[in-house]
Amino acid sequence: MNKREIDEVLEWMWMSREGSQADNSNDLAECDRVNITDGILADVEAAGYILRRGNEFVFTPKGESEASDLIRRHRLAERIVVDVLGVGGREVEDTACEFEHVIAPRLTESICTLLGHPRSCPHGLPIPEGRCCREARQSVESVVVPLSALKIGEEAYLAYISTRDYPRLQKLISFGISPGIRIKMLQKFPTYVIQAEHTQVALEEKVANCIYLWRGRRQERRTPA
Ligand SMILES: [Zn+2]
Ligand SMILES: [Zn+2]
């Protein structure tokens, strides 16, 4: 049995325990599922990820941590697909199911930080915490908010621009609005006016709502390397 099949079993067990397995509209329901048979469960047990207890299986510590990582990657992938790429509907799961297997584990924390340590996936299911989330909680509030949430005079750093409208994206980039720059809110009404590094830019509300910023200390910014 290959690693991918083991992953599918661990995710399925995690979701059964969480009670989200029953809802077919959620999460992993759309992924290519392995057909979980007694033989496959016996193989996963032999690999040290699960243990039989009476009629059911439970995770070993190794299985628990592996399953938590997988679910975390899948749900962070969903957030990227929905929040950053602006994808909706059926494409969400198709893309997220592939993403979870291709995101390098060492990039997970960077992605989580980029997204502001989200607590739940777009389906509302909890994202298991990583070390980055625990560290962020102990330090100054560090969350990603839409530009429109900034108060007048408040500064933050651009995390990402969520739009599928490429001409709009190009236009923003031509104003120097790109990830990592510092933004200060100058005016919110009748239009948004921001200071983006050395340039002042006026933005409509719908544009301001696609720009996401980090509030918090600058050293917490980490972009995928
Ligand atoms: Zn989800
Ligand atoms: Zn995190």
Short mmCIF file of C-alpha atoms and ligand atoms in Angstrom, two decimals:
data_model
loop_
_atom_site.label_atom_id
_atom_site.label_comp_id
_atom_site.label_asym_id
_atom_site.label_seq_id
_atom_site.Cartn_x
_atom_site.Cartn_y
_atom_site.Cartn_z
CA MET A 1 0.00 0.00 0.00
CA ASN A 2 1.35 3.39 -0.90
CA LYS A 3 1.68 6.54 1.17
CA ARG A 4 -1.29 8.16 -0.53
CA GLU A 5 -3.57 5.27 0.51
CA ILE A 6 -2.30 5.51 4.08
CA ASP A 7 -3.03 9.26 3.99
CA GLU A 8 -6.58 8.66 2.82
CA VAL A 9 -7.24 6.19 5.65
CA LEU A 10 -5.82 8.57 8.27
CA GLU A 11 -7.93 11.48 6.96
CA TRP A 12 -11.03 9.33 6.85
CA MET A 13 -10.44 8.24 10.48
CA TRP A 14 -9.88 11.84 11.59
CA MET A 15 -13.13 12.93 9.98
CA SER A 16 -15.08 10.00 11.42
CA ARG A 17 -13.87 10.94 14.89
CA GLU A 18 -14.77 14.58 14.30
CA GLY A 19 -18.20 13.61 12.99
CA SER A 20 -17.71 15.47 9.71
CA GLN A 21 -17.49 12.26 7.70
CA ALA A 22 -21.25 11.88 7.49
CA ASP A 23 -21.74 15.12 5.62
CA ASN A 24 -20.99 14.42 1.99
CA SER A 25 -21.01 18.06 1.02
CA ASN A 26 -17.94 18.70 3.11
CA ASP A 27 -14.25 18.68 2.75
CA LEU A 28 -12.72 15.46 1.58
CA ALA A 29 -15.95 13.97 0.30
CA GLU A 30 -15.02 14.97 -3.23
CA CYS A 31 -11.46 13.66 -3.14
CA ASP A 32 -10.55 10.36 -4.72
CA ARG A 33 -11.28 8.04 -1.87
CA VAL A 34 -9.65 4.71 -1.38
CA ASN A 35 -12.08 1.96 -0.66
CA ILE A 36 -11.30 1.25 2.98
CA THR A 37 -11.28 -2.48 3.54
CA ASP A 38 -10.20 -4.66 6.48
CA GLY A 39 -7.06 -5.49 4.54
CA ILE A 40 -6.12 -1.83 4.14
CA LEU A 41 -6.81 -1.12 7.82
CA ALA A 42 -4.60 -4.09 8.77
CA ASP A 43 -1.80 -2.65 6.58
CA VAL A 44 -2.12 0.80 8.19
CA GLU A 45 -2.02 -0.88 11.60
CA ALA A 46 1.10 -2.85 10.61
CA ALA A 47 2.71 0.46 9.55
CA GLY A 48 2.19 1.72 13.12
CA TYR A 49 -0.40 4.45 12.53
CA ILE A 50 -3.46 2.88 14.11
CA LEU A 51 -4.37 0.23 16.68
CA ARG A 52 -7.39 -1.99 16.94
CA ARG A 53 -9.40 -1.49 20.12
CA GLY A 54 -12.29 -3.91 20.25
CA ASN A 55 -14.46 -3.14 17.24
CA GLU A 56 -12.79 0.07 16.25
CA PHE A 57 -9.46 1.58 15.38
CA VAL A 58 -7.73 4.40 17.22
CA PHE A 59 -4.68 6.43 16.29
CA THR A 60 -1.26 5.71 17.70
CA PRO A 61 0.65 8.92 18.61
CA LYS A 62 2.43 8.66 15.24
CA GLY A 63 -0.91 8.27 13.42
CA GLU A 64 -2.50 11.12 15.37
CA SER A 65 0.27 13.52 14.45
CA GLU A 66 0.34 12.39 10.81
CA ALA A 67 -3.45 12.72 10.48
CA SER A 68 -3.43 16.14 12.12
CA ASP A 69 -0.78 17.33 9.63
CA LEU A 70 -2.74 15.98 6.67
CA ILE A 71 -6.02 17.56 7.74
CA ARG A 72 -4.20 20.80 8.45
CA ARG A 73 -2.67 20.84 4.96
CA HIS A 74 -5.96 19.98 3.30
CA ARG A 75 -7.91 22.71 5.09
CA LEU A 76 -5.17 25.31 4.60
CA ALA A 77 -5.17 24.34 0.92
CA GLU A 78 -8.92 24.98 0.84
CA ARG A 79 -8.35 28.43 2.37
CA ILE A 80 -5.73 29.27 -0.25
CA VAL A 81 -7.96 28.10 -3.05
CA VAL A 82 -10.95 30.08 -1.78
CA ASP A 83 -9.32 33.15 -0.20
CA VAL A 84 -6.29 33.74 -2.37
CA LEU A 85 -7.17 32.19 -5.70
CA GLY A 86 -10.83 33.15 -5.48
CA VAL A 87 -11.98 29.75 -6.68
CA GLY A 88 -15.49 28.57 -5.79
CA GLY A 89 -17.79 25.58 -6.05
CA ARG A 90 -16.67 22.16 -7.11
CA GLU A 91 -13.21 23.36 -8.12
CA VAL A 92 -12.40 24.00 -4.45
CA GLU A 93 -12.18 20.34 -3.54
CA ASP A 94 -10.57 19.25 -6.79
CA THR A 95 -7.78 21.75 -6.27
CA ALA A 96 -7.46 21.31 -2.49
CA CYS A 97 -7.26 17.52 -2.80
CA GLU A 98 -4.25 17.90 -5.06
CA PHE A 99 -2.72 20.70 -3.01
CA GLU A 100 -2.64 18.76 0.23
CA HIS A 101 -0.33 16.21 -1.36
CA VAL A 102 1.96 18.71 -3.04
CA ILE A 103 2.42 21.32 -0.30
CA ALA A 104 5.78 20.51 1.24
CA PRO A 105 5.37 20.03 4.99
CA ARG A 106 8.05 22.67 5.59
CA LEU A 107 5.95 25.22 3.69
CA THR A 108 2.84 24.60 5.76
CA GLU A 109 3.81 27.08 8.46
CA SER A 110 4.63 29.78 5.92
CA ILE A 111 1.28 29.30 4.25
CA CYS A 112 -0.54 29.31 7.58
CA THR A 113 1.23 32.54 8.54
CA LEU A 114 0.46 34.10 5.15
CA LEU A 115 -3.22 33.36 5.73
CA GLY A 116 -3.16 34.75 9.28
CA HIS A 117 -3.40 31.36 11.08
CA PRO A 118 -7.00 30.63 10.10
CA ARG A 119 -8.95 28.58 12.64
CA SER A 120 -11.42 26.97 10.26
CA CYS A 121 -11.73 25.85 6.67
CA PRO A 122 -14.30 27.34 4.26
CA HIS A 123 -16.71 24.56 5.38
CA GLY A 124 -16.37 25.74 8.98
CA LEU A 125 -14.39 22.72 10.15
CA PRO A 126 -11.49 23.28 12.55
CA ILE A 127 -7.94 23.47 11.20
CA PRO A 128 -5.55 21.67 13.57
CA GLU A 129 -3.10 24.17 15.05
CA GLY A 130 0.57 24.21 14.14
CA ARG A 131 3.53 25.58 16.03
CA CYS A 132 3.19 28.87 14.11
CA CYS A 133 -0.38 29.33 15.39
CA ARG A 134 0.62 28.76 19.02
CA GLU A 135 3.52 31.19 18.70
CA ALA A 136 1.31 33.82 17.05
CA ARG A 137 -1.28 33.51 19.81
CA GLN A 138 1.35 34.19 22.46
CA SER A 139 2.63 37.31 20.74
CA VAL A 140 0.85 40.43 19.59
CA GLU A 141 -2.37 39.90 17.69
CA SER A 142 -1.37 38.92 14.18
CA VAL A 143 -4.26 38.38 11.88
CA VAL A 144 -4.97 38.94 8.24
CA VAL A 145 -7.79 41.40 7.60
CA PRO A 146 -9.25 43.01 4.49
CA LEU A 147 -7.95 46.50 3.79
CA SER A 148 -11.38 47.95 4.56
CA ALA A 149 -10.98 46.82 8.20
CA LEU A 150 -8.06 49.18 8.78
CA LYS A 151 -8.73 52.28 10.86
CA ILE A 152 -7.68 55.70 9.59
CA GLY A 153 -3.99 56.16 10.34
CA GLU A 154 -3.44 52.44 10.88
CA GLU A 155 -0.59 50.70 9.04
CA ALA A 156 -0.26 47.08 8.01
CA TYR A 157 1.58 44.93 5.50
CA LEU A 158 0.03 43.53 2.37
CA ALA A 159 -0.37 39.74 2.63
CA TYR A 160 -2.12 38.93 -0.63
CA ILE A 161 -4.59 40.20 -3.19
CA SER A 162 -7.58 37.93 -3.70
CA THR A 163 -9.01 38.43 -7.14
CA ARG A 164 -9.51 36.52 -10.36
CA ASP A 165 -9.84 39.82 -12.15
CA TYR A 166 -6.38 39.91 -13.71
CA PRO A 167 -6.65 43.38 -15.30
CA ARG A 168 -7.51 44.71 -11.83
CA LEU A 169 -4.57 42.85 -10.32
CA GLN A 170 -2.22 44.23 -12.97
CA LYS A 171 -3.50 47.73 -12.30
CA LEU A 172 -2.86 47.39 -8.57
CA ILE A 173 0.62 46.06 -9.24
CA SER A 174 1.29 49.01 -11.56
CA PHE A 175 0.56 51.30 -8.57
CA GLY A 176 3.19 49.40 -6.62
CA ILE A 177 0.57 47.50 -4.59
CA SER A 178 2.05 44.04 -4.14
CA PRO A 179 2.64 41.58 -1.28
CA GLY A 180 5.00 42.72 1.47
CA ILE A 181 4.59 46.49 1.07
CA ARG A 182 3.49 48.71 3.92
CA ILE A 183 0.08 50.32 3.62
CA LYS A 184 -1.41 53.14 5.66
CA MET A 185 -5.11 54.02 5.64
CA LEU A 186 -5.59 57.73 4.96
CA GLN A 187 -9.30 58.01 4.18
CA LYS A 188 -12.29 55.67 4.10
CA PHE A 189 -15.06 57.86 2.73
CA PRO A 190 -16.28 58.60 0.04
CA THR A 191 -13.55 56.38 -1.39
CA TYR A 192 -10.66 54.60 0.23
CA VAL A 193 -7.35 56.42 0.00
CA ILE A 194 -4.21 54.62 1.08
CA GLN A 195 -0.54 55.37 1.26
CA ALA A 196 1.26 52.48 -0.43
CA GLU A 197 4.92 53.04 0.38
CA HIS A 198 5.49 56.45 -1.28
CA THR A 199 2.36 56.65 -3.43
CA GLN A 200 -1.17 57.68 -2.54
CA VAL A 201 -3.82 55.56 -4.22
CA ALA A 202 -7.62 55.90 -4.23
CA LEU A 203 -9.55 52.64 -4.32
CA GLU A 204 -13.18 51.65 -4.70
CA GLU A 205 -14.65 49.58 -1.91
CA LYS A 206 -14.83 46.38 -3.99
CA VAL A 207 -11.13 46.68 -4.71
CA ALA A 208 -10.32 47.47 -1.06
CA ASN A 209 -12.10 44.26 -0.11
CA CYS A 210 -9.78 42.09 -2.21
CA ILE A 211 -6.64 43.36 -0.52
CA TYR A 212 -5.62 41.47 2.62
CA LEU A 213 -3.16 42.77 5.16
CA TRP A 214 -1.27 41.53 8.17
CA ARG A 215 -1.91 43.36 11.34
CA GLY A 216 0.83 42.69 13.83
CA ARG A 217 4.53 42.81 14.20
CA ARG A 218 6.64 42.88 11.12
CA GLN A 219 8.92 40.03 12.13
CA GLU A 220 5.97 37.69 12.02
CA ARG A 221 5.75 38.12 8.31
CA ARG A 222 7.02 35.03 6.61
CA THR A 223 6.43 34.31 3.01
CA PRO A 224 6.92 30.91 1.44
CA ALA A 225 10.60 30.54 0.67
ZN ZN B 1 -13.15 22.17 4.39
ZN ZN B 2 -0.38 29.04 12.00
#
